[in-house]
CSV table of C-alpha atoms in Angstrom, one decimal:
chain,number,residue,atom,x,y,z
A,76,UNK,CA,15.2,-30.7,-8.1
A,77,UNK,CA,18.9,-30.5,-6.4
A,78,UNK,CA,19.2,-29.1,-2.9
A,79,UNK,CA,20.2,-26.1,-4.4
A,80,UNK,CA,16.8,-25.4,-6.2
A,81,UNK,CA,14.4,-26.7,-2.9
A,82,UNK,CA,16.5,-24.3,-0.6
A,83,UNK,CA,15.0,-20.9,-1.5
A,84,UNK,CA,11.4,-22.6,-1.8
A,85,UNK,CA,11.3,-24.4,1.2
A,86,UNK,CA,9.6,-21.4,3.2
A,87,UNK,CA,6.9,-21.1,0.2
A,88,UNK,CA,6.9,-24.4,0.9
A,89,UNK,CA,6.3,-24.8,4.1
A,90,UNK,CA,3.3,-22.1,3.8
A,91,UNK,CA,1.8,-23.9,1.1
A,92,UNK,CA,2.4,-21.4,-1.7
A,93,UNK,CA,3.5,-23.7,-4.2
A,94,UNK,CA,2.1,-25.1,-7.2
A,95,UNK,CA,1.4,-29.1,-7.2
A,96,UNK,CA,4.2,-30.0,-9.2
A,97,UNK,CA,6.7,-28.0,-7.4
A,98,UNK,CA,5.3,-29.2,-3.9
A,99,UNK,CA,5.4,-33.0,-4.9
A,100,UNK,CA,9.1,-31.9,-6.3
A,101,UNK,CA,10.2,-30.3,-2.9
A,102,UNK,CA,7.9,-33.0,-0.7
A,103,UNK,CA,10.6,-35.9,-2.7
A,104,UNK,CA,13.8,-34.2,-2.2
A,105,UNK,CA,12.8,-33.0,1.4
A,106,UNK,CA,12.3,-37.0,2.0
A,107,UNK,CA,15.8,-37.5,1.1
A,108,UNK,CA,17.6,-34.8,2.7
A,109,UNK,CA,18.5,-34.9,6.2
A,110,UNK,CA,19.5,-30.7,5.9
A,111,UNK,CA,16.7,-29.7,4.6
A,112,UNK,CA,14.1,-32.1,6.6
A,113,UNK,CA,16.1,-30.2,9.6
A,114,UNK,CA,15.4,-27.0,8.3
A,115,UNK,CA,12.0,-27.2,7.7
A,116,UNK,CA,10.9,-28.6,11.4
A,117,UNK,CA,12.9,-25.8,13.0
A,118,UNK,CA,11.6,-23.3,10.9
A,119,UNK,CA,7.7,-25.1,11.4
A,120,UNK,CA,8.6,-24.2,15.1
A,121,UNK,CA,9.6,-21.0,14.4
A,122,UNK,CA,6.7,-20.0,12.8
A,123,UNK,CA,4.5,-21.3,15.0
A,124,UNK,CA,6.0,-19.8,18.0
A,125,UNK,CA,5.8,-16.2,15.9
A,126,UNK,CA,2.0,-16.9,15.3
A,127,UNK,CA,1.5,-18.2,18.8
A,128,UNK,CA,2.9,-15.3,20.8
A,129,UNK,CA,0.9,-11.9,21.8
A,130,UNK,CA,2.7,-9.9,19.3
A,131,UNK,CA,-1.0,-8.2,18.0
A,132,UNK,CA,-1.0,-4.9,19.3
A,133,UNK,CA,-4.5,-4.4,20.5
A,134,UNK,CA,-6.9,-1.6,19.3
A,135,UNK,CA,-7.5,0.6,21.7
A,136,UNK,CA,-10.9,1.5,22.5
A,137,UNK,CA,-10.9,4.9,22.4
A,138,UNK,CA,-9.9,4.9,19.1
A,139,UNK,CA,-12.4,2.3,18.1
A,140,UNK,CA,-15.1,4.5,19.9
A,141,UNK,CA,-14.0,7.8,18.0
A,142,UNK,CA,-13.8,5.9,14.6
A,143,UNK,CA,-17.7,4.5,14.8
A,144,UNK,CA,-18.9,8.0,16.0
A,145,UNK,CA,-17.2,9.7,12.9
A,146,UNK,CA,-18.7,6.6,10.8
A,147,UNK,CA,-22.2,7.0,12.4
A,148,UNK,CA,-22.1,10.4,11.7
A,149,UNK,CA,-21.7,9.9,8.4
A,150,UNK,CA,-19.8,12.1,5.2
A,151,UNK,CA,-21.2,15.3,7.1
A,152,UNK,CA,-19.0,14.9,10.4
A,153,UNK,CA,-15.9,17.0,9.5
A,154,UNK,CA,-12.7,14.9,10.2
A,155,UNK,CA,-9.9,15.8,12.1
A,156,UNK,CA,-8.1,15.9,8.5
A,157,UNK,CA,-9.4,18.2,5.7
A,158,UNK,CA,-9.4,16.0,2.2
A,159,UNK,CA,-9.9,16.7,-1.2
A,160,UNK,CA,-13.7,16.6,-0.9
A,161,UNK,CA,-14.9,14.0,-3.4
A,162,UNK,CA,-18.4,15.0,-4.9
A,163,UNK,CA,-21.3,13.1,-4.7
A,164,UNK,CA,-21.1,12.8,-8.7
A,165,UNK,CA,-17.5,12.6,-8.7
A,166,UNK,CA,-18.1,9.3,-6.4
A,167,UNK,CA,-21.0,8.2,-8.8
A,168,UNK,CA,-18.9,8.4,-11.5
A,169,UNK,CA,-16.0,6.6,-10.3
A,170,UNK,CA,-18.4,3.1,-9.8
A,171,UNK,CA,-18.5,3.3,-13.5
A,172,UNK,CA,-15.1,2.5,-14.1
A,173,UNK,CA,-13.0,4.4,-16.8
A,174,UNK,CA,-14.2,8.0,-17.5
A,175,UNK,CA,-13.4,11.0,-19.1
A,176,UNK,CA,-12.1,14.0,-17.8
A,177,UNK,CA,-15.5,16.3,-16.6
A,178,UNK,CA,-15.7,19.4,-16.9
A,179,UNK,CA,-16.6,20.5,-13.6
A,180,UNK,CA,-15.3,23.3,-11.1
A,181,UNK,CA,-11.7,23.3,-9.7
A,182,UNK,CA,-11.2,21.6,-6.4
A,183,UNK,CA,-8.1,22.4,-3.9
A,184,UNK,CA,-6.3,19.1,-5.3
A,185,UNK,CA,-6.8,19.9,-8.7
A,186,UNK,CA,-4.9,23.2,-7.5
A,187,UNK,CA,-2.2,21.6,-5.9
A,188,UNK,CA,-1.5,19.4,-8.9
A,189,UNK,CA,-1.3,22.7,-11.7
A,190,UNK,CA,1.0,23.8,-9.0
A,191,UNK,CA,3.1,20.8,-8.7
A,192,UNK,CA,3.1,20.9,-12.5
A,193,UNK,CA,4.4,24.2,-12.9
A,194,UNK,CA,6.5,24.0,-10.7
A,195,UNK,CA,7.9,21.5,-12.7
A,196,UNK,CA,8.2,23.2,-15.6
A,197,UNK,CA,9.9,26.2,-14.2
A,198,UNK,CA,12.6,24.1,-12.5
A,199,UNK,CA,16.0,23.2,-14.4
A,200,UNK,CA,16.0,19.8,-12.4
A,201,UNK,CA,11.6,18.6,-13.2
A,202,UNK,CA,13.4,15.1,-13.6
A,203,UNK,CA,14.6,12.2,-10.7
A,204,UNK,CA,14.9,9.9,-13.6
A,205,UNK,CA,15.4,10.9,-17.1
A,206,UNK,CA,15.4,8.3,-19.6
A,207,UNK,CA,12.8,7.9,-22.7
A,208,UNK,CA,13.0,3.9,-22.0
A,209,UNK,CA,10.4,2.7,-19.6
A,210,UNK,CA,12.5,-0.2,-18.7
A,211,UNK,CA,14.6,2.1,-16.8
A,212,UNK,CA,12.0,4.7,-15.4
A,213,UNK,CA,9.5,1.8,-14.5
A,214,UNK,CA,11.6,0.4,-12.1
A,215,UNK,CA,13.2,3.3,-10.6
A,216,UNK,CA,9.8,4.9,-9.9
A,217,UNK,CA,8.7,1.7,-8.2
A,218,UNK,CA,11.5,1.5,-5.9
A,219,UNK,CA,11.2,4.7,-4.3
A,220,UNK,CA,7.1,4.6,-3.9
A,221,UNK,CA,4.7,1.9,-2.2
A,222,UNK,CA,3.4,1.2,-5.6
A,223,UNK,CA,4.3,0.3,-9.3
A,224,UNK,CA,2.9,2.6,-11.2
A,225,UNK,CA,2.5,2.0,-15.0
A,226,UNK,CA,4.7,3.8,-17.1
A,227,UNK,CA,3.4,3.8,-21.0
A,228,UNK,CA,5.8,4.5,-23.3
A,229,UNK,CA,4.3,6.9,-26.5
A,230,UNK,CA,6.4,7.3,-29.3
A,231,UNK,CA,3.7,8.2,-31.9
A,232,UNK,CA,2.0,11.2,-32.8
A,233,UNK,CA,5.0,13.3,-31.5
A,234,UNK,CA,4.8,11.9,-28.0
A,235,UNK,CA,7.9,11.1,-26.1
A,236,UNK,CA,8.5,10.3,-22.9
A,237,UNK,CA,10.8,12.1,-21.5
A,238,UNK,CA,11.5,10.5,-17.7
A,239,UNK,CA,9.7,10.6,-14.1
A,240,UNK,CA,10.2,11.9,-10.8
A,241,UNK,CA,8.3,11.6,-7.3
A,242,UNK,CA,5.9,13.9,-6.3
A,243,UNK,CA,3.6,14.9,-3.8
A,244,UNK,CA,0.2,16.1,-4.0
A,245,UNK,CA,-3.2,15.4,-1.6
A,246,UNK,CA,-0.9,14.7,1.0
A,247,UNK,CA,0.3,11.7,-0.9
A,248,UNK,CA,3.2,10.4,-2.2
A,249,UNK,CA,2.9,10.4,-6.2
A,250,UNK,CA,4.5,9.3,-8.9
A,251,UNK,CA,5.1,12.1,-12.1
A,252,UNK,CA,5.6,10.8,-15.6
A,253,UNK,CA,6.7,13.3,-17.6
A,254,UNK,CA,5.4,13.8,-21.9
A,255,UNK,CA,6.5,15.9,-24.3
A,256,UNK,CA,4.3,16.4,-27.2
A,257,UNK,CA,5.9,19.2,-30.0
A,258,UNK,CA,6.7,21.8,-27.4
A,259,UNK,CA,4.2,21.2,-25.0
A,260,UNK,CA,5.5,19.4,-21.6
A,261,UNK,CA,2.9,16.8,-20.1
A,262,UNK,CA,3.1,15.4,-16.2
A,263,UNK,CA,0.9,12.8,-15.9
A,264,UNK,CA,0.4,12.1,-12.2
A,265,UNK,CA,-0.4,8.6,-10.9
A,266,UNK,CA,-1.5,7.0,-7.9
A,267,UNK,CA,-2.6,3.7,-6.3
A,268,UNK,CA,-6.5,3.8,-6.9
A,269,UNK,CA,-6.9,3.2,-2.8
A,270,UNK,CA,-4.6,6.1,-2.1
A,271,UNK,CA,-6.7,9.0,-3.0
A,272,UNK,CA,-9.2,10.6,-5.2
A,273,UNK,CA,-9.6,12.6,-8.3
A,274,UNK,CA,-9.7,16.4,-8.3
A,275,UNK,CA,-11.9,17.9,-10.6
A,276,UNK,CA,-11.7,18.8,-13.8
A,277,UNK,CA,-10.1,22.1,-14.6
A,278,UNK,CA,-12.5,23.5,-17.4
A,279,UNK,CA,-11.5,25.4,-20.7
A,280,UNK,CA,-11.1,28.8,-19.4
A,281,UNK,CA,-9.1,28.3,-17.0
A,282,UNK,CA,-7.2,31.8,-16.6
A,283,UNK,CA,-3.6,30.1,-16.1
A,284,UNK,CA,-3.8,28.3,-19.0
A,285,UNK,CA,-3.8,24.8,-18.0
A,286,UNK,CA,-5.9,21.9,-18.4
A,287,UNK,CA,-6.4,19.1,-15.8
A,288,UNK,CA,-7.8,15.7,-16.9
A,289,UNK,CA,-8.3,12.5,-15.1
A,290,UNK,CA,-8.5,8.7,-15.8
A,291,UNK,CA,-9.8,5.9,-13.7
A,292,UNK,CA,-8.0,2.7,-14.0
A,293,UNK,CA,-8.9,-0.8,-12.3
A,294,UNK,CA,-5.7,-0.2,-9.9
A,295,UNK,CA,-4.6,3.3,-10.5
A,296,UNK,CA,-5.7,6.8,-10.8
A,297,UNK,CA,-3.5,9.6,-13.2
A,298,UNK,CA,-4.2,13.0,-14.0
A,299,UNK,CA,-3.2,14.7,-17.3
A,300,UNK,CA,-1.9,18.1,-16.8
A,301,UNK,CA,-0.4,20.7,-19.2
A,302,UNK,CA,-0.8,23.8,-21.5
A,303,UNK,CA,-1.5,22.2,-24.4
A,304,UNK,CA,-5.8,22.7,-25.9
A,305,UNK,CA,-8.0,20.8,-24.4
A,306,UNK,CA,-8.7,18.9,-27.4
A,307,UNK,CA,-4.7,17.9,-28.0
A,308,UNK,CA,-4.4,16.9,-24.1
A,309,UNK,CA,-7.5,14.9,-24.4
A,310,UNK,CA,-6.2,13.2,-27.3
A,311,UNK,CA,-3.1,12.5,-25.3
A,312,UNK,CA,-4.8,11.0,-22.8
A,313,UNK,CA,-6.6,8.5,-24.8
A,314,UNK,CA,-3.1,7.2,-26.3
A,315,UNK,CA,-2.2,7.3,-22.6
A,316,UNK,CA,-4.6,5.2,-21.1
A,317,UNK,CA,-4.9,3.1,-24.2
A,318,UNK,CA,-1.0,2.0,-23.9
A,319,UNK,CA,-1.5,1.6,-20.3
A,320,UNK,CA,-4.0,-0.8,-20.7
A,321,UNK,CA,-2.3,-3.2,-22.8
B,147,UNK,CA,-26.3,5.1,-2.5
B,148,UNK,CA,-28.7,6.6,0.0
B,149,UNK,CA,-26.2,8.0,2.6
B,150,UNK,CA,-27.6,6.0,6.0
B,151,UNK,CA,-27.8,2.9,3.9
B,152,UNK,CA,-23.9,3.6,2.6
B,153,UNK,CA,-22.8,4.0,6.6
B,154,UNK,CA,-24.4,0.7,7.6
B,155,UNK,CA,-22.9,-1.1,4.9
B,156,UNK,CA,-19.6,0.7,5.8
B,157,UNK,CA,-20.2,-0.9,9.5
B,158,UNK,CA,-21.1,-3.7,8.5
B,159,UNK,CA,-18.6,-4.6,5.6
B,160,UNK,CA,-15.3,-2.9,6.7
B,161,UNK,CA,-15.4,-1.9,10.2
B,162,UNK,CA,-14.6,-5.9,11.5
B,163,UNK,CA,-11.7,-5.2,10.2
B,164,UNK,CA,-10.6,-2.3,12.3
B,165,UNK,CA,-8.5,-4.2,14.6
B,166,UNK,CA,-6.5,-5.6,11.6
B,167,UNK,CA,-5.9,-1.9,10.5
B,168,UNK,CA,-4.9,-1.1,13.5
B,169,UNK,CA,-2.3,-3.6,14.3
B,170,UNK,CA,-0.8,-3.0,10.6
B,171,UNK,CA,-0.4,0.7,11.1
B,172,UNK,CA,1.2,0.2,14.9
B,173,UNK,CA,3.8,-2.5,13.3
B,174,UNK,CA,4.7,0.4,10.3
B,175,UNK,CA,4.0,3.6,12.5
B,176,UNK,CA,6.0,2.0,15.8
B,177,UNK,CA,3.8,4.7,18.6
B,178,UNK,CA,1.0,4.4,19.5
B,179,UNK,CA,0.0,8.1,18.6
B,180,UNK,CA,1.1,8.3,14.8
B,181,UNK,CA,-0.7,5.0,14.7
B,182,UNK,CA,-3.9,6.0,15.9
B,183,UNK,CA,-3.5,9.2,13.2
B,184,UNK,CA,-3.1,6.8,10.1
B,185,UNK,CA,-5.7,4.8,11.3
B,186,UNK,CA,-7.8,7.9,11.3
B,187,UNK,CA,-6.8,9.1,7.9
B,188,UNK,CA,-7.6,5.7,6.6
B,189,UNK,CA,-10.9,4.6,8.0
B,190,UNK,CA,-11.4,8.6,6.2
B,191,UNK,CA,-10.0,7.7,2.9
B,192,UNK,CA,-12.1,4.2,3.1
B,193,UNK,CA,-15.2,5.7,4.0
B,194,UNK,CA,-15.2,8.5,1.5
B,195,UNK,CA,-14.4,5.9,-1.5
B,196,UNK,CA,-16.4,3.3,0.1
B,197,UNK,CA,-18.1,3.6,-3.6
B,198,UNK,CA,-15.1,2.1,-5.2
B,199,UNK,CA,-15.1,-1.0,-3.2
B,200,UNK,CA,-16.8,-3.4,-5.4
B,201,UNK,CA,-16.7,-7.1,-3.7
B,202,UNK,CA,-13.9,-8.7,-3.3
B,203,UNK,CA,-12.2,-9.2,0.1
B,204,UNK,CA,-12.6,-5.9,2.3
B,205,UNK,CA,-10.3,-6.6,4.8
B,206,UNK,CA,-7.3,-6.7,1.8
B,207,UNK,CA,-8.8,-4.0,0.4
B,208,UNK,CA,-8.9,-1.9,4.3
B,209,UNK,CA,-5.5,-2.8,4.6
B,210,UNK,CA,-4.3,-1.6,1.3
B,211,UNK,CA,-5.4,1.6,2.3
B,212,UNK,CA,-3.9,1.6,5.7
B,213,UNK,CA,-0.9,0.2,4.1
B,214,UNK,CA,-0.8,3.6,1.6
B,215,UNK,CA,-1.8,5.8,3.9
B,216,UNK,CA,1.1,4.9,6.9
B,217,UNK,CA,3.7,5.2,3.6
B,218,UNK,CA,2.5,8.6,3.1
B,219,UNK,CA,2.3,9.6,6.5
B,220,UNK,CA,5.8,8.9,7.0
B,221,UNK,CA,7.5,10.2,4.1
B,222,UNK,CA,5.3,13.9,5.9
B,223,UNK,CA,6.3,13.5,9.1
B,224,UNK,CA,10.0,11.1,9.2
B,225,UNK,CA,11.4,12.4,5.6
B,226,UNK,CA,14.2,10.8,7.3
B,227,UNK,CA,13.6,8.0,7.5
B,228,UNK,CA,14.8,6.4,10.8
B,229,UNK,CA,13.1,6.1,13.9
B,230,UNK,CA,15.2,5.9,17.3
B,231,UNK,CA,13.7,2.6,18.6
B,232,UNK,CA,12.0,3.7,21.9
B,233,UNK,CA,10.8,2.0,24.8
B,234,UNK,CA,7.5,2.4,24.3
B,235,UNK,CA,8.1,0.5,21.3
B,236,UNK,CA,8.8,-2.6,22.8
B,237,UNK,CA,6.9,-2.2,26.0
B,238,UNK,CA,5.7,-4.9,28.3
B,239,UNK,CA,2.9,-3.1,29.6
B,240,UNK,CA,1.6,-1.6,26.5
B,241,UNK,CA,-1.9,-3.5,25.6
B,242,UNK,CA,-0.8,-6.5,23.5
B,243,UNK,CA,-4.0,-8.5,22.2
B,244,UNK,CA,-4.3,-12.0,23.1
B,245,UNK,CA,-2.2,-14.8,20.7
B,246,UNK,CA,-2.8,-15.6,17.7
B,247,UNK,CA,-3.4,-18.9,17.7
B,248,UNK,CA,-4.8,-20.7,20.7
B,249,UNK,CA,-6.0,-24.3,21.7
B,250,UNK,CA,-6.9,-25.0,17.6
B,251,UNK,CA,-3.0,-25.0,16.6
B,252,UNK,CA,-1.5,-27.9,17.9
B,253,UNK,CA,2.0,-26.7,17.3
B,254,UNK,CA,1.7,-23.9,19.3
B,255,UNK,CA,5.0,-22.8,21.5
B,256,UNK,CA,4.3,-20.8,24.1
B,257,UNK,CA,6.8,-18.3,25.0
B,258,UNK,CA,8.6,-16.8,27.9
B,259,UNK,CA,7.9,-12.9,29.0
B,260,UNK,CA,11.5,-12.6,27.6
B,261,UNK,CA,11.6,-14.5,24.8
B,262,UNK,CA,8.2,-12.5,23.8
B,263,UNK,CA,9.7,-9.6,24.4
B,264,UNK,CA,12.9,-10.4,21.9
B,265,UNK,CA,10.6,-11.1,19.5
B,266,UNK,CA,8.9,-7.9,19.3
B,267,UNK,CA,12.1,-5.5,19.4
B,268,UNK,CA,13.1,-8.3,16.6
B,269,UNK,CA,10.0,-7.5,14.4
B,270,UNK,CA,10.3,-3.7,15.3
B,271,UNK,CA,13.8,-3.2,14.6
B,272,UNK,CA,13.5,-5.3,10.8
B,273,UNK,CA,13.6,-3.2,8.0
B,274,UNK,CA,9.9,-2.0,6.9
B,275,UNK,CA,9.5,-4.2,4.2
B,276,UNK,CA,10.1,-7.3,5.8
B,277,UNK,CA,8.2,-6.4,8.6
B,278,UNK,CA,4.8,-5.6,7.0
B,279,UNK,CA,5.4,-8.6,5.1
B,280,UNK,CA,5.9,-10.6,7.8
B,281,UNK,CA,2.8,-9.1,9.7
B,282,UNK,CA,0.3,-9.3,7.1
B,283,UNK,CA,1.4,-12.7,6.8
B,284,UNK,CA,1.9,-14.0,10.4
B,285,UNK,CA,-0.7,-11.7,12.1
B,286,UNK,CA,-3.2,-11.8,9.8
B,287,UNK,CA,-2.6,-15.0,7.8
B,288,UNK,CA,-3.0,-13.7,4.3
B,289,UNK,CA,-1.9,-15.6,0.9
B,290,UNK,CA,1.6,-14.6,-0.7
B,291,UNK,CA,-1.1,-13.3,-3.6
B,292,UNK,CA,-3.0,-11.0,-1.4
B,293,UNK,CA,0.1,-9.6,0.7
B,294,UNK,CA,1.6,-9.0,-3.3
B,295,UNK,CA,-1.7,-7.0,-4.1
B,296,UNK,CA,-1.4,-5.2,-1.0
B,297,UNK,CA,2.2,-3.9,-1.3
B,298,UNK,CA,2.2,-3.7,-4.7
B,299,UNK,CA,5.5,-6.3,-5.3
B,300,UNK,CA,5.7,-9.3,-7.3
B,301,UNK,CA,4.9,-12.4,-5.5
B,302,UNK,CA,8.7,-13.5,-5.9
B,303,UNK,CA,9.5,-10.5,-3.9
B,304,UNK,CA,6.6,-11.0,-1.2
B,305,UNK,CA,8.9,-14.6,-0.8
B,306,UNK,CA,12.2,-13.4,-0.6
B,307,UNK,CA,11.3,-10.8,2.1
B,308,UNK,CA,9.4,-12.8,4.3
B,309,UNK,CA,12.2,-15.7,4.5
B,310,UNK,CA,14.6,-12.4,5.2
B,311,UNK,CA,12.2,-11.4,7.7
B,312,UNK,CA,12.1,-15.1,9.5
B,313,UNK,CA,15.7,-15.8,8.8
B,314,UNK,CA,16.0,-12.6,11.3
B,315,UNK,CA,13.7,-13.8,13.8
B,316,UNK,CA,14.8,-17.2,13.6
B,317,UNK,CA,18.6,-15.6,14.9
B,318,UNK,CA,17.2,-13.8,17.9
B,319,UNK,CA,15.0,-16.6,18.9
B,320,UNK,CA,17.7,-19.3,18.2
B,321,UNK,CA,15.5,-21.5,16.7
B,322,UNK,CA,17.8,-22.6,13.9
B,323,UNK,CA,20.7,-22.2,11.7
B,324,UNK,CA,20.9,-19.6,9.0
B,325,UNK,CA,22.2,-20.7,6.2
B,326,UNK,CA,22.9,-24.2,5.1
């Protein structure tokens, strides 16, 4: 390796992040190189001084006292915060991995997401990032969020995707992927699995029209919304999830 | 899960790591207030999907939600962005835990009252993703793989940022060149 390649690996280096080869590879040229055997004690020195100084800011006990009443109390304490309640089933469900959409009564997020949606559709400017290639809306999406969502890109069947944009729903900042399928706009929300739950299902006869379907994936969460039938959305959602878990 | 049963394992399994959430959210929120809000919201959001927590290591997976939680909480309450720096940021007589390393690490370097308190306007002023990067691995000693899962970056970027983050330091505390 030239001094040139150990430079930028020399901190992985020094944490012991490397693979074997690359270590012994660094350990030789490090042997050789007054710079960079410089470089690495200063730096050891550095680290350790970061690690060794009260810089942890200390919990206060308050807080901790407030947080173990609230846990004690268990689910039936109300919170200082009102969330998107998650049903017992709903959490039941969710240790089962991947499921389909249920058709159970509206809750307040599920709400707040047909709103976002239409919203959407009734706005000339639905789009942050409008590109059919996932390449492009992949990254943009990622750079403005705390996540990298996945960003599936449909070209059968009449789906296209048509771009993203950021959203915010459940008090959380979301990403929106956004379908078409024949004349039917799709968002498909999505979310870190960590970062909240899933609303409800919005059943068949709903009176605005819209349908609300969810999918559980190992790291992420995304809800299918739009006026398309139930039966066309759910189909949608299968190619969804299916490309997404490629 | 029988409901008592479900708290005790909550206790049990991710309330150790309280402290760690805490310190995260206070390095991300920068007052002590917001901080002890997030916190809040979190411990919330962990209990209620405590059901979705299946093995692996619960402090990462606590902090992943603190970590999602502070991001949100920010982009509600500073759309803007940028937080004046205050004193109560930076200050001396705000509770500070004890080090992080004590007799165990031979290299240890203890530092001055100043030079400690140059170090933490240094972490608080670097920009938030070097910081949390540099806190989850400094303060709580986490692989480059775990702090990637956490933030949700390649590892290559986890790297980049934390020798940003030191490279910083390293210039306040004049421990060595930059560059070379």
């Amino acid at each position: 390796m030239t001094h040139d390649d150990v430079r930028p690996l020399l901190d992985a280096y020094l944490d012991d992040e490397l693979d074997a080869a690359s270590t012994r590879a660094v350990q030789v040229h490090v042997d050789g190189c007054e710079a960079c055997s410089t470089w690495l004690e200063q730096r050891r020195v550095l680290v350790a001084t970061i690690r060794a100084a009260p810089l942890r800011h200390a919990l206060p006990g308050d807080l901790e006292r407030r947080i173990q009443r609230d846990v004690a109390a268990g689910p039936r304490s109300t919170y200082s915060v009102s969330w998107p309640v998650a049903l017992a089933a709903g959490a039941l469900l969710a240790i089962s991995g991947l499921f389909v959409g249920q058709q159970l009564p509206r809750s307040n997020l599920g709400e707040e997401i047909v709103s976002a949606h239409v919203r959407a559709t009734l706005s000339p400017h639905s789009l942050d990032v409008a590109s059919s290639d996932h390449h492009t809306v992949k990254p943009w999406l990622s750079a403005k969020l705390p996540f990298s969502p996945p960003v599936p890109e449909l070209t059968n069947h009449g789906d296209a995707l048509v771009g993203g944009r950021l959203d915010y729903v459940g008090r959380t900042r979301v990403a929106a992927l956004v379908y078409q399928h024949d004349n039917h706009s799709i968002d498909v929300f999505v979310w870190p699995t960590a970062a909240l739950g899933l609303p409800r299902s919005i059943s068949d006869r709903s009176p605005e029209g819209y349908h609300v379907l969810t999918a559980d994936l190992r790291e992420f969460r995304a809800v299918f919304v739009s006026d398309m039938s139930h039966d066309e959305l759910e189909a949608f959602r299968q190619r969804w999830v299916a490309m997404a878990s490629r | 899960m029988n409901e008592r049963l479900r708290a005790r394992r909550f206790e049990a399994v991710v309330m150790p790591h309280l402290s760690a959430a805490y310190n995260l959210a206070r390095w991300i929120a920068r007052n002590d207030a917001d901080s002890a809000d997030v916190v809040q919201e979190a411990m919330t959001r962990a209990f209620r999907y405590f059901d979705g927590f299946r093995g692996g290591d619960p402090r990462s997976w606590l902090l992943q939600i603190v970590r999602n939680t502070a991001y949100s909480w920010l982009a509600a309450n500073r759309p803007a962005g940028r937080v004046e720096l205050t004193a109560e940021m930076v200050d001396d007589d705000h509770a500070w835990g004890r080090a992080q390393t004590d007799c165990a690490n031979p290299e240890a370097v203890l530092t001055s009252r100043a030079e400690t308190q140059r170090l933490r306007a240094a972490i608080a002023q670097l920009p938030l993703d070097q910081r949390e990067v540099l806190v989850l691995r400094e303060f709580e000693d986490l692989s480059y793989k775990e702090i990637a899962a956490i933030t949700g970056s390649p590892m290559g970027t986890v790297m980049s940022r934390l020798s940003r983050a030191r490279d910083q330091l390293a210039a306040i505390v004049g421990a060595q060149e930059v560059g070379s």
